[in-house]
Short mmCIF file of C-alpha atoms in Angstrom, two decimals:
data_model
loop_
_atom_site.label_atom_id
_atom_site.label_comp_id
_atom_site.label_asym_id
_atom_site.label_seq_id
_atom_site.Cartn_x
_atom_site.Cartn_y
_atom_site.Cartn_z
CA UNK A 23 -3.10 -6.42 9.87
CA UNK A 24 -6.21 -4.96 9.86
CA UNK A 25 -6.45 -3.01 12.43
CA UNK A 26 -2.94 -1.02 11.66
CA UNK A 27 -3.81 -0.77 8.33
CA UNK A 28 -6.63 1.21 9.45
CA UNK A 29 -4.46 3.29 11.27
CA UNK A 30 -2.45 4.36 8.25
CA UNK A 31 -3.04 8.41 7.73
CA UNK A 32 -3.71 8.88 4.44
CA UNK A 33 -2.43 12.07 4.77
CA UNK A 34 0.89 10.43 4.73
CA UNK A 35 0.56 8.05 2.35
CA UNK A 36 2.73 10.01 -0.61
CA UNK A 37 6.23 9.23 -0.52
CA UNK A 38 7.07 12.77 -1.20
CA UNK A 39 4.82 13.60 2.79
CA UNK A 40 6.62 11.17 4.36
CA UNK A 41 9.76 12.83 2.95
CA UNK A 42 9.15 16.35 3.92
CA UNK A 43 7.35 14.88 7.22
CA UNK A 44 11.07 12.90 8.41
CA UNK A 45 13.30 15.95 7.45
CA UNK A 46 10.81 18.56 9.34
CA UNK A 47 11.08 15.51 12.34
CA UNK A 48 14.67 15.51 12.52
CA UNK A 49 15.45 19.17 11.68
CA UNK A 50 14.05 21.93 13.50
CA UNK A 51 13.18 23.26 10.05
CA UNK A 52 14.10 23.13 6.81
CA UNK A 53 13.99 25.42 4.01
CA UNK A 54 11.70 25.09 0.41
CA UNK A 55 15.36 24.38 -1.86
CA UNK A 56 16.84 21.84 1.01
CA UNK A 57 13.93 20.50 0.88
CA UNK A 58 13.34 20.35 -2.97
CA UNK A 59 17.45 19.01 -3.38
CA UNK A 60 17.29 17.04 -0.10
CA UNK A 61 14.29 15.24 -1.96
CA UNK A 62 14.48 15.51 -5.62
CA UNK A 63 11.28 17.31 -5.96
CA UNK A 64 10.36 19.73 -9.32
CA UNK A 65 8.90 23.14 -7.82
CA UNK A 66 5.36 22.18 -8.11
CA UNK A 67 5.06 18.99 -6.71
CA UNK A 68 7.32 19.77 -3.01
CA UNK A 69 4.73 23.19 -3.57
CA UNK A 70 1.47 20.88 -3.87
CA UNK A 71 2.66 18.59 -0.99
CA UNK A 72 3.55 21.18 1.46
CA UNK A 73 0.99 23.69 0.86
CA UNK A 74 -1.39 19.73 1.89
CA UNK A 75 0.54 19.30 5.05
CA UNK A 76 -0.01 22.95 6.18
CA UNK A 77 -3.88 23.19 5.06
CA UNK A 78 -4.05 20.27 7.64
CA UNK A 79 -2.25 22.18 10.08
CA UNK A 80 0.69 19.24 9.87
CA UNK A 81 3.34 21.91 8.59
CA UNK A 82 3.77 25.48 8.84
CA UNK A 83 5.00 28.12 6.55
CA UNK A 84 7.61 31.32 6.89
CA UNK A 85 8.17 33.50 4.08
CA UNK A 86 11.04 35.92 4.77
CA UNK A 87 12.89 38.44 2.79
CA UNK A 88 16.62 37.43 1.97
CA UNK A 89 17.97 40.71 0.14
CA UNK A 90 15.79 40.54 -2.78
CA UNK A 91 14.49 36.39 -2.67
CA UNK A 92 11.68 35.16 -0.83
CA UNK A 93 12.99 32.62 1.30
CA UNK A 94 10.48 30.20 2.68
CA UNK A 95 11.49 27.65 5.57
CA UNK A 96 9.30 25.04 6.61
CA UNK A 97 8.32 23.22 10.50
CA UNK A 98 6.31 20.86 11.89
CA UNK A 99 3.59 21.96 14.66
CA UNK A 100 3.24 19.67 17.58
CA UNK A 101 -0.24 18.18 15.79
CA UNK A 102 2.48 17.39 13.08
CA UNK A 103 4.63 15.58 14.92
CA UNK A 104 1.99 13.55 16.85
CA UNK A 105 0.51 12.30 13.96
CA UNK A 106 3.36 11.88 11.93
CA UNK A 107 4.55 9.39 15.25
CA UNK A 108 0.78 7.77 14.56
CA UNK A 109 1.35 7.41 11.45
CA UNK A 110 4.86 5.84 11.42
CA UNK A 111 4.53 3.73 14.57
CA UNK A 112 0.72 1.89 12.56
CA UNK A 113 3.46 1.42 9.27
CA UNK A 114 5.24 -0.79 11.44
CA UNK A 115 2.87 -2.28 13.15
CA UNK A 116 1.78 -3.09 9.23
CA UNK A 117 4.99 -4.04 7.71
CA UNK A 118 5.70 -6.34 10.81
CA UNK A 119 2.30 -8.35 10.74
CA UNK A 120 2.89 -8.72 6.84
CA UNK B 1 17.66 8.91 4.88
CA UNK B 2 17.75 9.29 1.31
CA UNK B 3 18.45 6.51 0.01
CA UNK B 4 15.44 4.12 1.75
CA UNK B 5 13.54 6.95 0.46
CA UNK B 6 14.16 6.96 -3.03
CA UNK B 7 13.99 2.81 -3.06
CA UNK B 8 9.83 3.79 -1.72
CA UNK B 9 7.55 1.91 -4.96
CA UNK B 10 5.13 4.90 -5.97
CA UNK B 11 3.35 2.26 -7.69
CA UNK B 12 2.86 1.03 -3.65
CA UNK B 13 2.71 4.50 -1.88
CA UNK B 14 -1.38 3.97 -1.58
CA UNK B 15 -2.69 2.67 1.80
CA UNK B 16 -5.18 0.66 -0.37
CA UNK B 17 -1.94 -0.67 -2.97
CA UNK B 18 -0.11 -1.54 0.46
CA UNK B 19 -3.53 -3.42 1.32
CA UNK B 20 -3.88 -4.94 -1.07
CA UNK B 21 -0.69 -6.74 -1.41
CA UNK B 22 -0.25 -7.72 1.81
CA UNK B 23 -3.57 -9.48 1.55
CA UNK B 24 -1.78 -11.49 -1.64
CA UNK B 25 1.72 -12.14 -0.40
CA UNK B 26 -0.09 -14.34 3.25
CA UNK B 27 -2.69 -15.79 0.74
CA UNK B 28 -2.70 -17.56 -2.04
CA UNK B 29 -5.60 -15.57 -3.96
CA UNK B 30 -8.35 -13.79 -2.61
CA UNK B 31 -11.03 -12.62 -4.46
CA UNK B 32 -13.38 -9.27 -4.93
CA UNK B 33 -15.93 -9.12 -2.11
CA UNK B 34 -13.47 -10.47 0.44
CA UNK B 35 -10.43 -7.84 -0.45
CA UNK B 36 -13.44 -5.14 -0.31
CA UNK B 37 -14.48 -5.91 3.33
CA UNK B 38 -10.98 -6.57 4.91
CA UNK B 39 -9.82 -3.26 4.37
CA UNK B 40 -13.34 -1.53 3.90
CA UNK B 41 -13.23 -0.12 0.45
CA UNK B 42 -15.94 0.96 -1.93
CA UNK B 43 -16.35 -1.03 -4.60
CA UNK B 44 -15.07 1.59 -7.37
CA UNK B 45 -11.89 2.28 -5.30
CA UNK B 46 -10.80 -1.08 -4.98
CA UNK B 47 -11.10 -1.44 -8.97
CA UNK B 48 -8.95 1.25 -9.22
CA UNK B 49 -6.47 0.08 -7.34
CA UNK B 50 -6.46 -3.10 -8.50
CA UNK B 51 -7.12 -2.59 -11.85
CA UNK B 52 -3.89 -0.20 -11.79
CA UNK B 53 -2.04 -2.88 -10.13
CA UNK B 54 -2.84 -5.28 -12.81
CA UNK B 55 -1.69 -3.39 -15.94
CA UNK B 56 2.12 -3.13 -13.39
CA UNK B 57 2.15 -6.85 -13.99
CA UNK B 58 2.21 -7.12 -9.99
CA UNK B 59 -1.41 -8.43 -9.44
CA UNK B 60 -3.42 -11.12 -12.20
CA UNK B 61 -7.49 -11.04 -12.38
CA UNK B 62 -9.27 -14.30 -13.17
CA UNK B 63 -12.97 -14.05 -13.75
CA UNK B 64 -15.32 -16.97 -13.88
CA UNK B 65 -18.67 -17.71 -13.21
CA UNK B 66 -20.31 -18.85 -9.57
CA UNK B 67 -23.82 -19.78 -10.87
CA UNK B 68 -24.93 -16.89 -12.54
CA UNK B 69 -22.81 -14.14 -10.82
CA UNK B 70 -19.21 -13.86 -11.84
CA UNK B 71 -16.01 -13.54 -8.99
CA UNK B 72 -13.08 -12.23 -9.69
CA UNK B 73 -9.98 -12.98 -7.56
CA UNK B 74 -6.57 -11.94 -7.69
CA UNK B 75 -3.04 -13.47 -7.29
CA UNK B 76 -0.08 -11.47 -6.36
CA UNK B 77 2.73 -12.66 -9.88
CA UNK B 78 5.60 -13.37 -8.86
CA UNK B 79 7.57 -9.99 -10.35
CA UNK B 80 4.32 -8.05 -7.99
CA UNK B 81 5.94 -10.35 -4.56
CA UNK B 82 9.36 -9.22 -5.78
CA UNK B 83 8.88 -5.82 -5.98
CA UNK B 84 6.59 -5.85 -3.12
CA UNK B 85 9.45 -7.45 -1.24
CA UNK B 86 12.06 -4.63 -2.19
CA UNK B 87 9.35 -2.09 -1.14
CA UNK B 88 8.54 -2.82 2.44
CA UNK B 89 12.62 -3.51 3.06
CA UNK B 90 12.83 0.21 2.00
CA UNK B 91 10.18 1.16 4.38
CA UNK B 92 11.59 -0.02 6.97
CA UNK B 93 14.80 0.98 6.04
CA UNK B 94 13.43 4.88 5.39
CA UNK B 95 11.46 4.25 9.04
CA UNK B 96 14.77 2.89 10.93
CA UNK B 97 16.61 6.43 9.52
CA UNK B 98 13.61 8.47 10.99
#
């Protein structure tokens, strides 16, 4: 149990970050509003977690103009995909051991 | 994915709380120092999470004198066991769906 526990990545422990990464693992990209609705989050809550994941190099953020509005789109980086897979493996081993 | 995601219990999302509950699910009780060493935590970190779990009614804390020292022991409550099981189920469903 302890080894799996140590391998759980604190960067992904929050439910919101698990949700963001899960969406970005199965979709090439997702925009801010889709993520917000899908995960039932507030703007502030989503923004603070995407910023943190971006600073860790796990996702990238792209802003584009759609008419007069900006559209923010996120993608998981190869590094983010690898780290998330390792986290899921650790979580699964931990759960199996409990 | 979304239903399983919504059922993830935020009270258990932190790695430390997962660890504490996992230990208390398989052991009738655990004392402060054993938990601290087992999970490689500092006093403050462990204390803040055990306090939070206690306030939620998920664990109980018992203090006793052993010689001149106090010994703090924790136990999961029936409510805590049930909530943790539901959390693990949600986490497993979520992981399966990713």
